[in-house]
Amino acid sequence: MRLPSSPVLKAGIQSFTFHDGGGPVLERIGVAAAPGTLTAVLGASGSGKTTLGRLLAGWLTPGAGGTLHGYLELDGIRLDFGSGRAEGDGTAHHRGEPRIDPAAWGRRVGFVPQDAAAALSTVRATVAEELAFGLENAGVPRTAMVAAVERTANLLGLTGLLDRHPARLSGGQLRRLAVGCAVISGPAVLVMDEPFASLDAAGARELAALVRHLVASGTAVVILSQVIDRLLLAADQWLVLDAGTVAAAGDPADLGPDTGLVPAGIRWVGEAARAAQPTALAIRQTATAARVASTGNTEVPATTDTAAASRDSGGAGAALELRDVSFSYSSDGSRTRYKGRLLARSRKAGAAPRQPLVLAGINLAVHPGEIVAVTGPNGAGKSTLLRHLNGLLRPATGSVLVDGSDIAGRAVGETAAGVGLLFQHPRDQLFERTLLREVRFGLDRMVGPAQAGERAAAALAAVGLEGAAHGHPAELSASGQRLLALATVLARKPSIIALDEPTVALDGDGLAVLDAAVRSAAAEGAAVVLVTHDLDYAQTAAHRLVAFDGGRLTDC
Amino acid sequence: MRVHPLTGLAAAGSTAVITTAAGSWPLSLAVVAGALAVSTVGGTARRLLPAAAAVLVPLSLSLLMVHGLAYPEGRAVLAEWGPARVTTEGLGFALQRGVQVWAAVLALLAFSFSVSVPDLVAALNAKGVRGRFAFVLASTLTLLPAIAAQAARIRTAQEARGLVIRRGLVHRAAAFRLQAVPLVLALVEDAGTRAAALEARGFSSSGPRTSYRTVPDSTAQRLLRAVLLLAAAAAVVLRLWAAAA
Amino acid sequence: MSSPSLTLPSPAPAAARRRRLLEILGALAIAGTYVYLVLNQPADITGGPGSASALIALSGFLVGAILLIVAVLPGLPASTVVLIPVALVLNIVLGQFVGSTLVPFYLDAIGTVLIAVLAGPAAGAATGALSSIVWSFFNPTVLPFAAGAALIGCLAGLAARYGLFRRFYLAPVAGFATGIIGGVVSAPVAAFVFGGTSGVATGAIVSAFRSMGDTLLAAITKQALISDPMDKAIVFTVVAILVYALPRRTWYHFPFVRRHHVLAGKAPGQAAGQDSTPAS
């Protein structure tokens, strides 16, 4: 039999091309995952790591999903694709070309996509049944199925949630359920795409412990990530991708930040940043300090003592002011009103408890030129707070003042001219055919056509997307879409910029661009509020930190 | 004893068919009353009545308008305004047809508002057509609220970008386009991910399947289902035979 | 190695033949029912409530629609099956909304036509039929229209197959033609099953034709010829706007779009010689 160290999954990819007429998205990549090891595939947004992960997991099948030249090998069975053949038109089916059976492949290789909700079947009414879906289709007897569900739920900490409707899970629980669906059949390999994105510290810790457990019990785990954290520092091997090909590979110890082998698009965070990159962090902190000093020189009040002063003076001259704002979702909950109502016809609908206050007497003043970070765990209501700034949500009591006037009773679309809000999911905010049209949207009416073109071009240049001005927004990488959404905000030159979780979906390069753009907007007099669960980032990016938990703000 | 979802479906379906075949208003009225009674006992009447009204009120008004005002075949004229003639035959036809449709609609709605969808899906769970039909049914019911919520999220995101929906058909149509594009794009993308996820979990596999959820069934219910289907078929055959004779 | 093969066998031609047979049977059931109803209608309506015709319309059209679903659904790739619920939601949400207003349109086929354009006539027909059946869960009156909805989906797919979505101005034309055929085929259902229409606005139009002495079927057919072509022209235009707003990468995930060059734009691969029509 096989030696324990010999790889269970191997791939040799000469090239992989989608059927969209574009060039190859992957070229010259070799990867092998051995049982009981952790492999990190690192790459910036758009580097091709998701495509690679889906190919490895059988989610993207050669032939139907694109044209592969190369081979995939699982359990010692090697499948060769497109060998020695002329380039087809993509639709022609090569005679004799193997067609992967996704179900058989899926039993051996599990995959957890970045958007965990999209991996669910949508046809199972409880977490337990969702977990069992794959086993049902494989014809596993019911007793074995019940045992497997129990075991998997135990492993993932889902035992208490087995009877809950999947639509009612939180983000972290949903991610764990998606992992459970992938591992319940006991796969030899588990591929996870950005598993830590948008998880808070507690959620990330639990998931990291789960990964270590799976590796220790003999699973070959492959993690695709644009962020290097403590878990990935301890990986057995790294494969660094850049523009669809291997930039570096090998032992993490040989690929430290001082070697320069890891592209700048890949971020080092948390302990990874402190352990592996003390110099870089120090540079960032000095840079922040220098910037604070320089903004101080240009008479923009941004230092801690002005912040303290603003608290004392009750926010006179503030661009944005929240006065004693309280808010709660009503008991039939606009937040939960739609979720699973048709399937989970609850008989005790009227007995829902009174919702606690999400915001309980919030006071906050942000001055022109100031960058304030609001930090707190997932689910604390940070996004709810942000939605009060432009009137998407209205306070139950208290008032929100923009440039000194109350926004109560003003349409959101009108407030938006002064308050630019950047959402967590940029694709909700984008709707035009080209980047340029996207950024110009609504500008014509605001400043006239001539200036609109100028401003749109400038805003695109500010986020480094001027080269793609005539492309389709949806064809950008996730990071690029986020930056485009930022450009649409910047082009309006709002007096207040509000950012929801800026580190999510942005790679290192993107975050640097965002930082620079936000700072220059602040230097020109915009007040910036950003909410994030990423304390490290908040410390480097903001002039002032405010902690948000239990509906209240406390200064850090 | 719990009613198996397929027994409920057979009962509602055959009731609708038999009522249509019989075409007699006393029977139709009895079915209307029976369906309302079943849903009241089952505690679903509060949700059923608005849904039924949304369907039946416009339909009944339309029937009254069509046959009440214009029934050229009618002889007994009750009133006449210009081209409009109210006839006994027309009103009778409208009422007769209306009650018949009411009976079929209420019988079917009484089923769909009382059935447990997960049980129905589990009862249909199999490979091939039945499994895929169950998937389409259950997935639609799950996605309906989720997509409505997603559309609302997109609208708020766009309002935050300065979109102000003004009155007037043209503005509304333009706003519809702006909101539909990201919605459809996201839905198509998510569907691609879901397709891959389902395939990897054996959605299309051809082997036998098992079910985690158990739906109690009994010989008596199986027998009842067979009887109900036979009765419906018999009613159709009898009616067609009578019409031909 | 105890695990089964990792690859799929080649598809069996026998299953494809059986499905083709079912498709033809379904189409015949629908066509036969329509012809029978049109030939036999005059005697029925004056002879009192014609529940025999209602039964024939119901069973013939429903059996045809179900045969089509049985023929098409198992053969569709998962990527299309997963899109069908999405299409049904679009149909239901927009149809429910428009149906409740005083506009003589329905706009209840946007999802169906979208699937037909992306995945072809067979998928379109199955989506149309499934849409009626699933929707009947909340509104049983749409159930008898399953055959008409399947026909709309099939015709939209054929329009896409033969390039009518390649030019933007051809889409409403194709929709208009589809609406004529769909309206004429659905009219007997409205006439014999319901004895009228399900909306007040459409009812007023039928009433006007009836007062001029038309038979019920003729009046409803004429009403359908007023409403349906416009309705479908709007639906096809909306779908054309939507698909052209999507990025090319999204279309080209669908083999039907690639193979038949359904939408205008650079063909992928360029080397393809079998595309019947070059890009604009």
PDB file of C-alpha atoms in Angstrom, chain A residues 3-92:
ATOM      1  CA  LEU A   3       3.319   5.208   2.178  1.00  0.00           C
ATOM      2  CA  PRO A   4       1.694   7.739   4.484  1.00  0.00           C
ATOM      3  CA  SER A   5       3.779  10.543   3.047  1.00  0.00           C
ATOM      4  CA  SER A   6       2.972   9.938  -0.612  1.00  0.00           C
ATOM      5  CA  PRO A   7       0.475  12.492  -1.907  1.00  0.00           C
ATOM      6  CA  VAL A   8      -3.179  11.556  -2.152  1.00  0.00           C
ATOM      7  CA  LEU A   9      -3.993  14.401  -4.570  1.00  0.00           C
ATOM      8  CA  LYS A  10      -1.652  15.676  -7.266  1.00  0.00           C
ATOM      9  CA  ALA A  11      -2.092  18.055 -10.134  1.00  0.00           C
ATOM     10  CA  GLY A  12       0.147  19.104 -12.988  1.00  0.00           C
ATOM     11  CA  ILE A  13      -1.418  21.961 -14.901  1.00  0.00           C
ATOM     12  CA  GLN A  14       0.212  23.179 -18.105  1.00  0.00           C
ATOM     13  CA  SER A  15      -2.665  25.545 -18.709  1.00  0.00           C
ATOM     14  CA  PHE A  16      -6.315  26.023 -17.903  1.00  0.00           C
ATOM     15  CA  THR A  17      -8.578  28.262 -19.978  1.00  0.00           C
ATOM     16  CA  PHE A  18     -12.228  29.183 -19.455  1.00  0.00           C
ATOM     17  CA  HIS A  19     -14.626  28.989 -22.391  1.00  0.00           C
ATOM     18  CA  ASP A  20     -14.968  32.780 -22.478  1.00  0.00           C
ATOM     19  CA  GLY A  21     -12.403  33.417 -25.160  1.00  0.00           C
ATOM     20  CA  GLY A  22      -9.866  34.828 -22.690  1.00  0.00           C
ATOM     21  CA  GLY A  23      -6.306  33.678 -22.181  1.00  0.00           C
ATOM     22  CA  PRO A  24      -5.214  30.931 -19.761  1.00  0.00           C
ATOM     23  CA  VAL A  25      -6.064  31.660 -16.139  1.00  0.00           C
ATOM     24  CA  LEU A  26      -3.651  29.043 -14.809  1.00  0.00           C
ATOM     25  CA  GLU A  27      -0.271  28.097 -16.251  1.00  0.00           C
ATOM     26  CA  ARG A  28       2.552  25.759 -15.207  1.00  0.00           C
ATOM     27  CA  ILE A  29       1.347  24.798 -11.757  1.00  0.00           C
ATOM     28  CA  GLY A  30       2.290  21.648  -9.905  1.00  0.00           C
ATOM     29  CA  VAL A  31       0.753  20.812  -6.561  1.00  0.00           C
ATOM     30  CA  ALA A  32       0.667  17.708  -4.368  1.00  0.00           C
ATOM     31  CA  ALA A  33      -1.098  17.208  -1.040  1.00  0.00           C
ATOM     32  CA  ALA A  34      -0.083  14.374   1.287  1.00  0.00           C
ATOM     33  CA  PRO A  35      -2.294  12.917   4.053  1.00  0.00           C
ATOM     34  CA  GLY A  36      -1.993  14.711   7.371  1.00  0.00           C
ATOM     35  CA  THR A  37      -0.433  17.861   5.942  1.00  0.00           C
ATOM     36  CA  LEU A  38      -1.553  21.469   5.614  1.00  0.00           C
ATOM     37  CA  THR A  39      -0.949  23.175   2.286  1.00  0.00           C
ATOM     38  CA  ALA A  40      -1.457  26.902   1.854  1.00  0.00           C
ATOM     39  CA  VAL A  41      -2.147  28.243  -1.627  1.00  0.00           C
ATOM     40  CA  LEU A  42      -1.445  31.953  -1.319  1.00  0.00           C
ATOM     41  CA  GLY A  43      -2.258  34.622  -3.835  1.00  0.00           C
ATOM     42  CA  ALA A  44      -3.704  38.091  -4.191  1.00  0.00           C
ATOM     43  CA  SER A  45      -7.252  38.621  -5.402  1.00  0.00           C
ATOM     44  CA  GLY A  46      -7.495  37.467  -9.011  1.00  0.00           C
ATOM     45  CA  SER A  47      -4.342  35.335  -8.909  1.00  0.00           C
ATOM     46  CA  GLY A  48      -6.264  32.178  -9.861  1.00  0.00           C
ATOM     47  CA  LYS A  49      -6.262  30.395  -6.520  1.00  0.00           C
ATOM     48  CA  THR A  50     -10.023  29.856  -6.452  1.00  0.00           C
ATOM     49  CA  THR A  51      -9.916  28.390  -9.957  1.00  0.00           C
ATOM     50  CA  LEU A  52      -7.100  26.075  -8.871  1.00  0.00           C
ATOM     51  CA  GLY A  53      -9.012  25.038  -5.741  1.00  0.00           C
ATOM     52  CA  ARG A  54     -12.175  24.279  -7.712  1.00  0.00           C
ATOM     53  CA  LEU A  55     -10.212  22.247 -10.243  1.00  0.00           C
ATOM     54  CA  LEU A  56      -8.592  20.213  -7.465  1.00  0.00           C
ATOM     55  CA  ALA A  57     -11.976  19.584  -5.833  1.00  0.00           C
ATOM     56  CA  GLY A  58     -13.850  18.610  -8.993  1.00  0.00           C
ATOM     57  CA  TRP A  59     -16.091  21.674  -8.717  1.00  0.00           C
ATOM     58  CA  LEU A  60     -14.739  22.878 -12.031  1.00  0.00           C
ATOM     59  CA  THR A  61     -14.601  19.906 -14.342  1.00  0.00           C
ATOM     60  CA  PRO A  62     -12.246  19.974 -17.320  1.00  0.00           C
ATOM     61  CA  GLY A  63     -14.281  19.882 -20.520  1.00  0.00           C
ATOM     62  CA  ALA A  64     -17.525  21.335 -19.160  1.00  0.00           C
ATOM     63  CA  GLY A  65     -15.943  24.164 -17.176  1.00  0.00           C
ATOM     64  CA  GLY A  66     -12.950  24.962 -19.342  1.00  0.00           C
ATOM     65  CA  THR A  67     -10.020  23.490 -21.219  1.00  0.00           C
ATOM     66  CA  LEU A  68      -7.299  21.847 -19.164  1.00  0.00           C
ATOM     67  CA  HIS A  69      -3.946  20.737 -20.447  1.00  0.00           C
ATOM     68  CA  GLY A  70      -2.340  18.611 -17.793  1.00  0.00           C
ATOM     69  CA  TYR A  71      -3.314  15.926 -15.328  1.00  0.00           C
ATOM     70  CA  LEU A  72      -5.119  15.386 -12.042  1.00  0.00           C
ATOM     71  CA  GLU A  73      -4.252  12.429  -9.845  1.00  0.00           C
ATOM     72  CA  LEU A  74      -6.384  11.184  -6.949  1.00  0.00           C
ATOM     73  CA  ASP A  75      -5.710   8.024  -4.914  1.00  0.00           C
ATOM     74  CA  GLY A  76      -3.090   7.010  -7.438  1.00  0.00           C
ATOM     75  CA  ILE A  77      -5.491   7.226 -10.408  1.00  0.00           C
ATOM     76  CA  ARG A  78      -4.161   9.644 -12.968  1.00  0.00           C
ATOM     77  CA  LEU A  79      -6.443  11.419 -15.424  1.00  0.00           C
ATOM     78  CA  ASP A  80      -4.800  13.142 -18.392  1.00  0.00           C
ATOM     79  CA  PHE A  81      -6.511  16.032 -20.134  1.00  0.00           C
ATOM     80  CA  GLY A  82      -5.920  17.694 -23.475  1.00  0.00           C
ATOM     81  CA  SER A  83      -2.593  15.968 -23.968  1.00  0.00           C
ATOM     82  CA  GLY A  84      -0.977  16.427 -27.362  1.00  0.00           C
ATOM     83  CA  ARG A  85      -4.083  17.849 -28.967  1.00  0.00           C
ATOM     84  CA  ALA A  86      -4.590  21.004 -30.905  1.00  0.00           C
ATOM     85  CA  GLU A  87      -6.465  23.791 -29.157  1.00  0.00           C
ATOM     86  CA  GLY A  88     -10.178  23.083 -29.508  1.00  0.00           C
ATOM     87  CA  ASP A  89     -12.889  25.692 -29.687  1.00  0.00           C
ATOM     88  CA  GLY A  90     -13.788  24.798 -26.160  1.00  0.00           C
ATOM     89  CA  THR A  91     -17.158  23.333 -26.969  1.00  0.00           C
ATOM     90  CA  ALA A  92     -15.908  20.318 -28.896  1.00  0.00           C
TER      91      ALA A  92
END
